[in-house]
XYZ file of C-alpha atoms in Angstrom:
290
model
C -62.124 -11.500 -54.911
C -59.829 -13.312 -52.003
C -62.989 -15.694 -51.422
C -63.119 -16.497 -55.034
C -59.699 -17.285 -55.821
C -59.572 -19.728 -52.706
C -62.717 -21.521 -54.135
C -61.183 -21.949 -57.324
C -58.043 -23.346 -55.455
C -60.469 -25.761 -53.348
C -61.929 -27.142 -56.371
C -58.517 -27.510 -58.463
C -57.646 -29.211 -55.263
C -60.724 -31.578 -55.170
C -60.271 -32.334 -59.039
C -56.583 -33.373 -58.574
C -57.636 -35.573 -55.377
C -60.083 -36.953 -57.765
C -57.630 -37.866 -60.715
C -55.009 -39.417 -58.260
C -57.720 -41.538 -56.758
C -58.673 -42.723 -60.006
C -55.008 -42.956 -60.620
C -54.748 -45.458 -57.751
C -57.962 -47.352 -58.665
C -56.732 -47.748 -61.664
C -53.413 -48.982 -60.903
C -54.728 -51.424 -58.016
C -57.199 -52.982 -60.835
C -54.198 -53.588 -62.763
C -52.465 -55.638 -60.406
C -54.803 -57.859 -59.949
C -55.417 -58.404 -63.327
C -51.536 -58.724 -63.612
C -51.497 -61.742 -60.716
C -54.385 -63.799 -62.543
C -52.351 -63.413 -65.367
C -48.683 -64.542 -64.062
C -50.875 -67.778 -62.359
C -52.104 -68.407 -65.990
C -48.885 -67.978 -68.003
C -45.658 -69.290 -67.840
C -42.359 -66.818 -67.424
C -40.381 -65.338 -70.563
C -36.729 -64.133 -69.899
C -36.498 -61.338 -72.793
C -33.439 -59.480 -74.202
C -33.170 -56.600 -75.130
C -31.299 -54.797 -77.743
C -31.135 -51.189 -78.043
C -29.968 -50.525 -81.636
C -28.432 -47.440 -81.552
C -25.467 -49.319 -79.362
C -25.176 -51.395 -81.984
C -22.635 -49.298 -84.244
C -22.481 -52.541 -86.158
C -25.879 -53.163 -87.285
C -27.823 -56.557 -87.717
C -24.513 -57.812 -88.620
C -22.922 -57.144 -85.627
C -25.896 -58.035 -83.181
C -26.033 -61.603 -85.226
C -22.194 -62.200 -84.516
C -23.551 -61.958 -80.533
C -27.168 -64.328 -80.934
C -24.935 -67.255 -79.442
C -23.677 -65.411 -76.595
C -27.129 -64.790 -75.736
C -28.742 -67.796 -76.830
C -26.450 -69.091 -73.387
C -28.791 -67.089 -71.136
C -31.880 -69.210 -72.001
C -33.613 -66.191 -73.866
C -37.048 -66.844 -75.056
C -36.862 -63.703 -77.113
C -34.512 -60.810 -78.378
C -36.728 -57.406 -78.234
C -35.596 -55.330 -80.780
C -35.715 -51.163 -79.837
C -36.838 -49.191 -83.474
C -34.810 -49.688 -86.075
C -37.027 -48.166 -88.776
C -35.874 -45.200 -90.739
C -36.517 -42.267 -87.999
C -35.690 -38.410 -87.865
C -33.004 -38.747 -84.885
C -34.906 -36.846 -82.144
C -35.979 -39.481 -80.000
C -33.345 -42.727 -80.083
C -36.038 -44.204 -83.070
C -38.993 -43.672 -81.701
C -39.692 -40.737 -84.190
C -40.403 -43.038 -87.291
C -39.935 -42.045 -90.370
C -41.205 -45.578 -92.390
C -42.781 -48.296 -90.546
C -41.873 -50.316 -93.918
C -37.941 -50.687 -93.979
C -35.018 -50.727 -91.612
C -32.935 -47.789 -90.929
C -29.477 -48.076 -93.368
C -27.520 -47.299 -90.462
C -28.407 -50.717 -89.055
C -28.239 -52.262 -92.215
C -30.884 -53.339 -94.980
C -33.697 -55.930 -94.928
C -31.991 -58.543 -95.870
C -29.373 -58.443 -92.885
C -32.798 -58.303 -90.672
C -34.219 -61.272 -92.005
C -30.563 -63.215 -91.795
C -30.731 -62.180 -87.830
C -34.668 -63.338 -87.289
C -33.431 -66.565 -89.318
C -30.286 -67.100 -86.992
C -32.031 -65.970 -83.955
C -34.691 -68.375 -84.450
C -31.993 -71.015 -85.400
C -30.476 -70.838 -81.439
C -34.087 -71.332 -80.343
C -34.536 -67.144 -79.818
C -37.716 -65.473 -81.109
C -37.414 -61.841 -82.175
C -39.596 -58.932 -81.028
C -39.807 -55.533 -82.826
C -40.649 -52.136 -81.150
C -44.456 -51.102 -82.072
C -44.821 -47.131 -82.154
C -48.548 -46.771 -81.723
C -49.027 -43.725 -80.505
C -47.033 -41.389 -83.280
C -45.173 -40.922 -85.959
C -42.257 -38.249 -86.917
C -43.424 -35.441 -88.607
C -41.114 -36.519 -91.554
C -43.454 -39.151 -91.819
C -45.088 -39.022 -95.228
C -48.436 -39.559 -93.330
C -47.862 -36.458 -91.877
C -46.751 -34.424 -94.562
C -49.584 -35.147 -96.674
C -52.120 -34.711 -93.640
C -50.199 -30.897 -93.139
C -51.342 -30.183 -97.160
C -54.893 -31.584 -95.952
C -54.178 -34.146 -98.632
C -56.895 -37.219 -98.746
C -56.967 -39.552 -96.843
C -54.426 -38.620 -94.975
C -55.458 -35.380 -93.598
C -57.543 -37.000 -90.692
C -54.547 -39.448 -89.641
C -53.111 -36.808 -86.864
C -54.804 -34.766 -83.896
C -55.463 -31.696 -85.108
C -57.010 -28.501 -83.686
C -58.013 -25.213 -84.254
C -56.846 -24.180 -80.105
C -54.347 -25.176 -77.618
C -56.577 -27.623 -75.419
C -54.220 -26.991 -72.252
C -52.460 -30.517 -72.188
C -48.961 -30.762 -71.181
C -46.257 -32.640 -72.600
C -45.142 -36.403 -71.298
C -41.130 -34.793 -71.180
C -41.250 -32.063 -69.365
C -45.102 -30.593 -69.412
C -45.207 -27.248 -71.646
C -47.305 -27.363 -74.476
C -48.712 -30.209 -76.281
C -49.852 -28.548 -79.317
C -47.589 -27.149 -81.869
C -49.232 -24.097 -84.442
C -48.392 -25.157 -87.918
C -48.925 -21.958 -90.606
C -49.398 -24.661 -93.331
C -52.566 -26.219 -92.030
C -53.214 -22.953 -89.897
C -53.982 -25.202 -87.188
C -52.421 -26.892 -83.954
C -51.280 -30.616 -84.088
C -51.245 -32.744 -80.820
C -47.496 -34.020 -79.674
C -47.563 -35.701 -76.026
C -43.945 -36.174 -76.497
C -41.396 -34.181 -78.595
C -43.256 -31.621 -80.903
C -41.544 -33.916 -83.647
C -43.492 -37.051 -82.971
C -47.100 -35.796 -84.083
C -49.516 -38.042 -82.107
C -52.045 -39.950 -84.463
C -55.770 -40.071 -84.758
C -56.781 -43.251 -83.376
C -60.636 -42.439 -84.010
C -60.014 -42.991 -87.459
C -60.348 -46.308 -89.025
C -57.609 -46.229 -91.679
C -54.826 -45.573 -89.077
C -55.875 -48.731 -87.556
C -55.620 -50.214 -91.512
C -52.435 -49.018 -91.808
C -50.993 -50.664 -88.849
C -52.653 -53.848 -89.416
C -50.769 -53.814 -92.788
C -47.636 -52.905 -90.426
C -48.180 -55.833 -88.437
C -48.811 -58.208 -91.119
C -45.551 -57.165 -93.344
C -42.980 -58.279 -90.670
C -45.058 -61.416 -89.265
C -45.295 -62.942 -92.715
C -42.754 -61.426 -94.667
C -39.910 -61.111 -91.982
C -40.763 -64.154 -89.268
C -41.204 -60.984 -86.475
C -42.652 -63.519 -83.238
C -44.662 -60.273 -81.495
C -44.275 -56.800 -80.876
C -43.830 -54.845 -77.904
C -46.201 -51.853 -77.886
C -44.532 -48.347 -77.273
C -46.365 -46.083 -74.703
C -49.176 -49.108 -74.779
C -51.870 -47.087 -72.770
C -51.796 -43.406 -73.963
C -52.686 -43.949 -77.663
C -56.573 -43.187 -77.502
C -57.174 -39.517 -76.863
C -60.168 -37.775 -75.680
C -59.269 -35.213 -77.614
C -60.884 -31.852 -75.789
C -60.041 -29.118 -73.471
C -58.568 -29.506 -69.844
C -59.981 -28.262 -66.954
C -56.298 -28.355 -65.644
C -53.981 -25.640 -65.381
C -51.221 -26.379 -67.737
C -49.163 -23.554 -65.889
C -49.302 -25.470 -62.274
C -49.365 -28.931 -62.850
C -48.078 -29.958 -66.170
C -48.159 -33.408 -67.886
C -50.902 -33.854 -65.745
C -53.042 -31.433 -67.176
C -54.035 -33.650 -70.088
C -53.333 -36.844 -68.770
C -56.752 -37.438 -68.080
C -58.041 -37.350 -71.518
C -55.636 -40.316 -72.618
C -54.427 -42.225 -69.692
C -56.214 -45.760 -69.639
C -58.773 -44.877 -71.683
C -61.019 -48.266 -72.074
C -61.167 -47.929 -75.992
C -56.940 -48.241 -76.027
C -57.839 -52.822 -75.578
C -60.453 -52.358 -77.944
C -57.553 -50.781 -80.337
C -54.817 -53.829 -79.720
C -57.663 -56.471 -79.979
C -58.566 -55.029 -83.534
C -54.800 -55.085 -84.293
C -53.892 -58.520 -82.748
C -56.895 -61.010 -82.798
C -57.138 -60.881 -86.446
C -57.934 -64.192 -88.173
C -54.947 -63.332 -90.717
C -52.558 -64.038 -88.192
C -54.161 -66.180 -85.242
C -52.220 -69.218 -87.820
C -49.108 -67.508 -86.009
C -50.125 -66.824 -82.174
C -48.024 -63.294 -81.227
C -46.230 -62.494 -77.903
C -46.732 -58.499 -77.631
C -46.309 -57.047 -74.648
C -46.758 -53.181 -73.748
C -44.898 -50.357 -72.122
C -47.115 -49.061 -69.163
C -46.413 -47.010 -66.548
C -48.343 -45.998 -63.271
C -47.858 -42.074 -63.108
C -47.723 -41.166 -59.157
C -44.186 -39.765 -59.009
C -42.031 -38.367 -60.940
C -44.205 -36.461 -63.538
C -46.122 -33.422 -61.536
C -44.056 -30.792 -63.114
């Protein structure tokens, strides 16, 4: 029995040397991508402004576009400020369509883009790819099964073993309703989306396309850019010993997350108006073995 357990030690051991030196691949690949690309393109200097600090709104971050307009910013980057359920500083969203009242209404928005663009600043809104609060309508609907909505979320009839990106218990939250487990990589209140179904991507094309030609929105930059595709089965990975990283495998890089932006971004709708996104990516070697 003593033999067994150390040769099921040895080869945990030998698949976690394998995932960091993937890890490490990975990240190494990305550099030099990330060179080629700072030789190719010029510099941005970008701004941001985390609304919640804001306890004036649109109105009050306006009053302060000249002050930064004196820093030579190319653009303002604008943290959520869509209508969210308060668990995770916006990034639980609530309506993808509207701006949260606390910040103000649309029409305050639009007066900041139109100023902000006035000073010579171009204004970038937070993209949140990879889920959506389980307020969300979206969600509610895909809890009743309700078509075509009830394939929009990760849903599964077991616990595959991943660990959350906070703090690396569960991932999968048992809802009575559907009797079934939805996916949550974050807080069990931002249900992570299906991204193998084609009318998510829809839906955020739509997204996209509302505050680029309605609202004069220059780009987005892309929440948690390179988890959003999940290989969405069981972990070989004890959760119990090593966490976040028990799942991380199954969504980290995955080569169909470009595919995903490419289908949102290089869209002959908008190539009239070319879009600075950017994406929020992280390389995973410290900090996150729980």
């Amino acid at each position: 029995m003593e033999h067994k357990r150390i040769a099921i030690r040895m080869i945990i051991m030998a698949i976690f040397g394998l995932f960091i030196a993937t890890l490490l691949i990975r990240n190494w690949m990305s550099e030099r991508r990330l060179d080629e690309l700072r030789k190719m393109n010029p510099k941005a200097l970008i701004y941001e402004m985390y609304t919640p600090s804001w306890s004036g709104g649109f109105k009050q971050m306006s009053e302060h576009l000249e002050r930064i307009a004196k820093l030579d910013v190319d653009y303002v980057w604008l943290t959520p400020c869509y209508p969210s359920g308060g668990f995770d500083g916006g990034y639980d969203v609530t309506d993808y369509f509207s701006i949260d009242p606390k910040y103000g209404n649309m029409s305050d928005f639009d007066s900041f883009v139109e100023k902000a663009n006035e000073l010579g600043i171009k204004v970038v809104m937070d993209l949140v790819l990879n889920h959506t609060s389980t307020q969300h309508v979206w969600f509610q609907k895909s809890l009743q099964k309700i078509k075509p909505y009830d394939n929009y979320y990760l849903w599964s009839d077991e616990d595959l073993g991943w660990g959350t990106m906070f703090d690396g218990t569960s991932a999968f939250e048992w809802r009575e309703e559907r009797q079934e487990f939805y996916c949550h990589i974050y807080n069990k209140n931002q249900a992570d989306l299906n991204w193998n179904n084609p009318a998510v991507l829809l839906e955020f094309q739509n997204i996209i396309d509302f505050w680029v030609k309605e609202h004069g929105v220059a780009g987005f930059r892309i929440d948690s850019a390179q988890l959003i595709y999940k290989d969405f089965s069981s972990t070989v990975l004890p959760r119990d010993a090593v966490g976040t990283v028990a799942g991380l495998l199954k969504y980290y890089q995955k080569p169909e997350t470009p595919e995903i932006f490419e289908s949102l971004f290089d869209r002959l709708s908008i190539s009239a108006t070319p879009l600075f996104t950017f994406g929020e990516m992280t390389a995973p070697l410290q900090g996150m073995f729980n």
